[in-house]
PDB file of C-alpha atoms in Angstrom:
ATOM      1  CA  MET A  18      18.078  21.272  -6.428  1.00 89.00           C
ATOM      2  CA  ALA A  19      17.413  17.818  -5.039  1.00 95.00           C
ATOM      3  CA  LEU A  20      16.515  15.007  -7.378  1.00 96.00           C
ATOM      4  CA  THR A  21      12.746  14.324  -7.414  1.00 93.00           C
ATOM      5  CA  SER A  22      10.602  11.987  -9.466  1.00 94.00           C
ATOM      6  CA  THR A  23       7.631  13.288 -11.459  1.00 95.00           C
ATOM      7  CA  PHE A  24       5.865   9.925 -11.153  1.00 95.00           C
ATOM      8  CA  THR A  25       6.442   6.911  -8.904  1.00 95.00           C
ATOM      9  CA  SER A  26       5.321   3.339  -9.451  1.00 95.00           C
ATOM     10  CA  PHE A  27       5.988   0.420  -7.121  1.00 94.00           C
ATOM     11  CA  ASN A  28       5.873  -3.090  -8.565  1.00 95.00           C
ATOM     12  CA  LEU A  29       4.491  -5.767  -6.247  1.00 97.00           C
ATOM     13  CA  PRO A  30       4.303  -9.455  -7.125  1.00 97.00           C
ATOM     14  CA  VAL A  31       0.872 -10.982  -6.510  1.00 97.00           C
ATOM     15  CA  LYS A  32      -0.532 -14.485  -6.817  1.00 97.00           C
ATOM     16  CA  SER A  33      -3.727 -13.348  -8.550  1.00 97.00           C
ATOM     17  CA  VAL A  34      -3.995 -10.014 -10.334  1.00 97.00           C
ATOM     18  CA  GLU A  35      -7.794 -10.287 -10.405  1.00 97.00           C
ATOM     19  CA  GLN A  36      -8.128 -10.979  -6.654  1.00 98.00           C
ATOM     20  CA  SER A  37      -5.652  -8.223  -5.794  1.00 98.00           C
ATOM     21  CA  LYS A  38      -7.460  -5.794  -8.098  1.00 97.00           C
ATOM     22  CA  ASP A  39     -10.768  -6.615  -6.371  1.00 98.00           C
ATOM     23  CA  PHE A  40      -9.098  -6.190  -2.959  1.00 98.00           C
ATOM     24  CA  PHE A  41      -7.613  -2.752  -3.651  1.00 98.00           C
ATOM     25  CA  THR A  42     -10.601  -1.369  -5.552  1.00 98.00           C
ATOM     26  CA  GLY A  43     -12.788  -2.735  -2.721  1.00 98.00           C
ATOM     27  CA  ILE A  44     -10.783  -0.630  -0.279  1.00 97.00           C
ATOM     28  CA  GLY A  45     -11.492   2.381  -2.470  1.00 97.00           C
ATOM     29  CA  PHE A  46      -8.452   2.816  -4.729  1.00 98.00           C
ATOM     30  CA  ALA A  47      -8.975   3.382  -8.459  1.00 97.00           C
ATOM     31  CA  LEU A  48      -7.435   1.687 -11.481  1.00 97.00           C
ATOM     32  CA  ASN A  49      -5.030   3.746 -13.567  1.00 96.00           C
ATOM     33  CA  PRO A  50      -6.646   3.735 -17.034  1.00 94.00           C
ATOM     34  CA  GLN A  51      -3.306   4.637 -18.665  1.00 93.00           C
ATOM     35  CA  TYR A  52      -1.976   1.124 -17.990  1.00 92.00           C
ATOM     36  CA  PRO A  53      -3.293  -2.238 -19.188  1.00 87.00           C
ATOM     37  CA  ASP A  54      -5.553  -4.269 -16.940  1.00 89.00           C
ATOM     38  CA  ASN A  55      -5.044  -7.951 -17.715  1.00 91.00           C
ATOM     39  CA  GLU A  56      -4.036 -11.266 -16.129  1.00 91.00           C
ATOM     40  CA  THR A  57      -0.397 -10.110 -16.051  1.00 96.00           C
ATOM     41  CA  SER A  58      -0.728  -6.745 -14.292  1.00 97.00           C
ATOM     42  CA  VAL A  59      -2.935  -3.896 -13.198  1.00 97.00           C
ATOM     43  CA  ALA A  60      -2.072  -0.383 -12.027  1.00 97.00           C
ATOM     44  CA  ILE A  61      -3.729   0.954  -8.887  1.00 98.00           C
ATOM     45  CA  ILE A  62      -3.583   4.705  -8.167  1.00 97.00           C
ATOM     46  CA  ILE A  63      -2.611   5.275  -4.515  1.00 96.00           C
ATOM     47  CA  GLY A  64      -1.808   8.996  -4.626  1.00 94.00           C
ATOM     48  CA  ASP A  65      -0.989  11.974  -6.786  1.00 94.00           C
ATOM     49  CA  ASN A  66       1.629  10.753  -9.258  1.00 94.00           C
ATOM     50  CA  LEU A  67       1.893   7.492  -7.305  1.00 96.00           C
ATOM     51  CA  GLN A  68       0.720   4.008  -8.223  1.00 97.00           C
ATOM     52  CA  VAL A  69       1.348   0.394  -7.397  1.00 97.00           C
ATOM     53  CA  MET A  70       1.637  -2.124 -10.220  1.00 97.00           C
ATOM     54  CA  LEU A  71       0.245  -5.466  -9.119  1.00 97.00           C
ATOM     55  CA  ILE A  72       2.144  -7.960 -11.242  1.00 97.00           C
ATOM     56  CA  ASN A  73       1.482 -11.681 -11.575  1.00 97.00           C
ATOM     57  CA  GLN A  74       4.331 -13.571  -9.857  1.00 96.00           C
ATOM     58  CA  ALA A  75       5.181 -15.555 -12.997  1.00 96.00           C
ATOM     59  CA  PHE A  76       5.607 -12.359 -15.006  1.00 96.00           C
ATOM     60  CA  PHE A  77       7.389 -10.602 -12.139  1.00 96.00           C
ATOM     61  CA  THR A  78      10.127 -13.246 -12.263  1.00 96.00           C
ATOM     62  CA  THR A  79      10.907 -12.112 -15.828  1.00 95.00           C
ATOM     63  CA  LEU A  80      11.721  -8.627 -14.502  1.00 94.00           C
ATOM     64  CA  THR A  81      14.481  -9.715 -12.126  1.00 94.00           C
ATOM     65  CA  GLU A  82      16.893 -12.553 -11.524  1.00 94.00           C
ATOM     66  CA  ARG A  83      16.272 -12.314  -7.772  1.00 94.00           C
ATOM     67  CA  GLU A  84      13.810 -14.512  -5.919  1.00 94.00           C
ATOM     68  CA  ILE A  85      10.465 -13.106  -4.881  1.00 95.00           C
ATOM     69  CA  VAL A  86      10.416 -12.508  -1.134  1.00 94.00           C
ATOM     70  CA  ASP A  87       8.421 -15.038   0.894  1.00 95.00           C
ATOM     71  CA  THR A  88       6.162 -12.561   2.680  1.00 95.00           C
ATOM     72  CA  SER A  89       5.047 -15.217   5.173  1.00 94.00           C
ATOM     73  CA  LYS A  90       8.605 -15.085   6.565  1.00 95.00           C
ATOM     74  CA  TYR A  91      10.133 -11.760   5.501  1.00 95.00           C
ATOM     75  CA  ALA A  92       9.147  -8.123   5.253  1.00 92.00           C
ATOM     76  CA  GLN A  93      10.734  -6.482   2.249  1.00 89.00           C
ATOM     77  CA  MET A  94       9.223  -3.051   2.903  1.00 93.00           C
ATOM     78  CA  THR A  95       6.240  -1.304   4.410  1.00 95.00           C
ATOM     79  CA  ILE A  96       4.184   0.905   2.133  1.00 96.00           C
ATOM     80  CA  ALA A  97       3.203   3.919   4.237  1.00 96.00           C
ATOM     81  CA  LEU A  98       0.370   6.168   3.090  1.00 97.00           C
ATOM     82  CA  ALA A  99      -1.117   9.217   4.821  1.00 96.00           C
ATOM     83  CA  PHE A 100      -4.783  10.221   4.715  1.00 97.00           C
ATOM     84  CA  GLU A 101      -6.914  13.148   5.830  1.00 96.00           C
ATOM     85  CA  SER A 102      -8.358  11.805   9.096  1.00 96.00           C
ATOM     86  CA  ARG A 103      -8.276   9.125  11.770  1.00 96.00           C
ATOM     87  CA  GLU A 104     -11.695   8.016  10.553  1.00 97.00           C
ATOM     88  CA  LYS A 105     -10.327   7.478   7.032  1.00 97.00           C
ATOM     89  CA  VAL A 106      -7.457   5.391   8.468  1.00 98.00           C
ATOM     90  CA  ASP A 107      -9.967   3.219  10.338  1.00 98.00           C
ATOM     91  CA  GLU A 108     -12.202   2.962   7.253  1.00 98.00           C
ATOM     92  CA  ILE A 109      -9.317   1.796   5.034  1.00 98.00           C
ATOM     93  CA  VAL A 110      -7.937  -0.767   7.485  1.00 98.00           C
ATOM     94  CA  ASN A 111     -11.388  -2.133   8.317  1.00 98.00           C
ATOM     95  CA  ALA A 112     -12.195  -2.423   4.593  1.00 98.00           C
ATOM     96  CA  ALA A 113      -8.907  -4.247   3.971  1.00 98.00           C
ATOM     97  CA  VAL A 114      -9.672  -6.749   6.727  1.00 98.00           C
ATOM     98  CA  SER A 115     -13.257  -7.252   5.498  1.00 98.00           C
ATOM     99  CA  LEU A 116     -11.843  -8.091   2.041  1.00 98.00           C
ATOM    100  CA  GLY A 117      -9.473 -10.788   3.315  1.00 98.00           C
ATOM    101  CA  GLY A 118      -6.485  -8.776   4.523  1.00 98.00           C
ATOM    102  CA  LYS A 119      -5.075  -9.172   8.022  1.00 98.00           C
ATOM    103  CA  LEU A 120      -4.322  -6.648  10.721  1.00 98.00           C
ATOM    104  CA  HIS A 121      -0.661  -5.727  10.900  1.00 93.00           C
ATOM    105  CA  ALA A 122      -0.812  -4.322  14.443  1.00 88.00           C
ATOM    106  CA  GLU A 123      -3.117  -2.568  16.842  1.00 94.00           C
ATOM    107  CA  PRO A 124      -3.858   1.117  16.161  1.00 97.00           C
ATOM    108  CA  GLU A 125      -1.339   3.540  17.656  1.00 97.00           C
ATOM    109  CA  ASP A 126      -2.235   7.086  18.693  1.00 96.00           C
ATOM    110  CA  HIS A 127       0.758   9.337  19.279  1.00 93.00           C
ATOM    111  CA  GLY A 128      -1.295  12.529  19.530  1.00 91.00           C
ATOM    112  CA  PHE A 129       0.245  14.147  16.453  1.00 92.00           C
ATOM    113  CA  MET A 130       0.041  10.893  14.432  1.00 95.00           C
ATOM    114  CA  TYR A 131      -2.458   8.062  14.258  1.00 97.00           C
ATOM    115  CA  HIS A 132      -1.227   4.829  12.722  1.00 96.00           C
ATOM    116  CA  TRP A 133      -2.759   1.478  11.858  1.00 98.00           C
ATOM    117  CA  GLY A 134      -1.826  -1.137   9.297  1.00 97.00           C
ATOM    118  CA  PHE A 135      -2.854  -4.191   7.352  1.00 98.00           C
ATOM    119  CA  VAL A 136      -1.309  -7.030   5.415  1.00 98.00           C
ATOM    120  CA  ASP A 137      -2.711  -7.474   1.920  1.00 98.00           C
ATOM    121  CA  LEU A 138      -3.660 -10.785   0.270  1.00 98.00           C
ATOM    122  CA  ASP A 139      -0.035 -11.418  -0.728  1.00 97.00           C
ATOM    123  CA  GLY A 140       1.565 -10.525   2.591  1.00 97.00           C
ATOM    124  CA  HIS A 141       2.701  -6.981   1.719  1.00 97.00           C
ATOM    125  CA  LEU A 142       2.651  -4.593   4.694  1.00 97.00           C
ATOM    126  CA  TRP A 143       0.660  -1.357   4.463  1.00 98.00           C
ATOM    127  CA  ALA A 144       0.936   1.398   7.096  1.00 97.00           C
ATOM    128  CA  ILE A 145      -2.041   3.744   7.011  1.00 98.00           C
ATOM    129  CA  ASN A 146      -1.509   7.057   8.789  1.00 97.00           C
ATOM    130  CA  TYR A 147      -3.072  10.367   9.705  1.00 97.00           C
ATOM    131  CA  MET A 148      -0.765  13.211  10.645  1.00 95.00           C
ATOM    132  CA  ASN A 149      -2.213  16.163  12.555  1.00 89.00           C
ATOM    133  CA  ALA A 150       0.017  18.977  11.251  1.00 77.00           C
ATOM    134  CA  ASP A 151      -0.966  21.375  14.055  1.00 76.00           C
ATOM    135  CA  ALA A 152      -0.226  18.807  16.751  1.00 68.00           C
ATOM    136  CA  ALA A 153       3.027  17.804  15.026  1.00 59.00           C
ATOM    137  CA  GLN A 154       4.102  21.468  15.013  1.00 63.00           C
ATOM    138  CA  GLY A 155       3.419  21.570  18.760  1.00 58.00           C
ATOM    139  CA  GLN A 156       5.628  18.469  19.221  1.00 55.00           C
ATOM    140  CA  SER A 157       8.606  20.165  17.550  1.00 49.00           C
ATOM    141  CA  ASP A 158       8.159  23.386  19.557  1.00 46.00           C
ATOM    142  CA  GLU A 159       8.637  21.616  22.895  1.00 47.00           C
TER     143      GLU A 159
END
């Protein structure tokens, strides 16, 4: 059997835990009550058994000897999430932009997949997607 995690947490360095918390809860994500919410970090639930820990940059530097990536110059990763509809994708990206985020790119419609993205307050890239399973099945049958 393949190795699988029962719970996944991504740690992202942020300039202000409070501002980032307001940004992500403003989009519609919930806080994970199992983890502390303070000036050092906050846990945001982004899926079943999946969260992102928003960690103050000063504290983040105690977790690694490596430098924090300058997101104004470099992309370390893109966090890709899938949702139930194109409308939900639009709602999330528009909310992110209204809360101070920036558009990552123009929306892309590939028929079987709809994709749009934003850049959060700290420059992290988020890809928000809707996958039409029926249309995707049709793509693989051709």
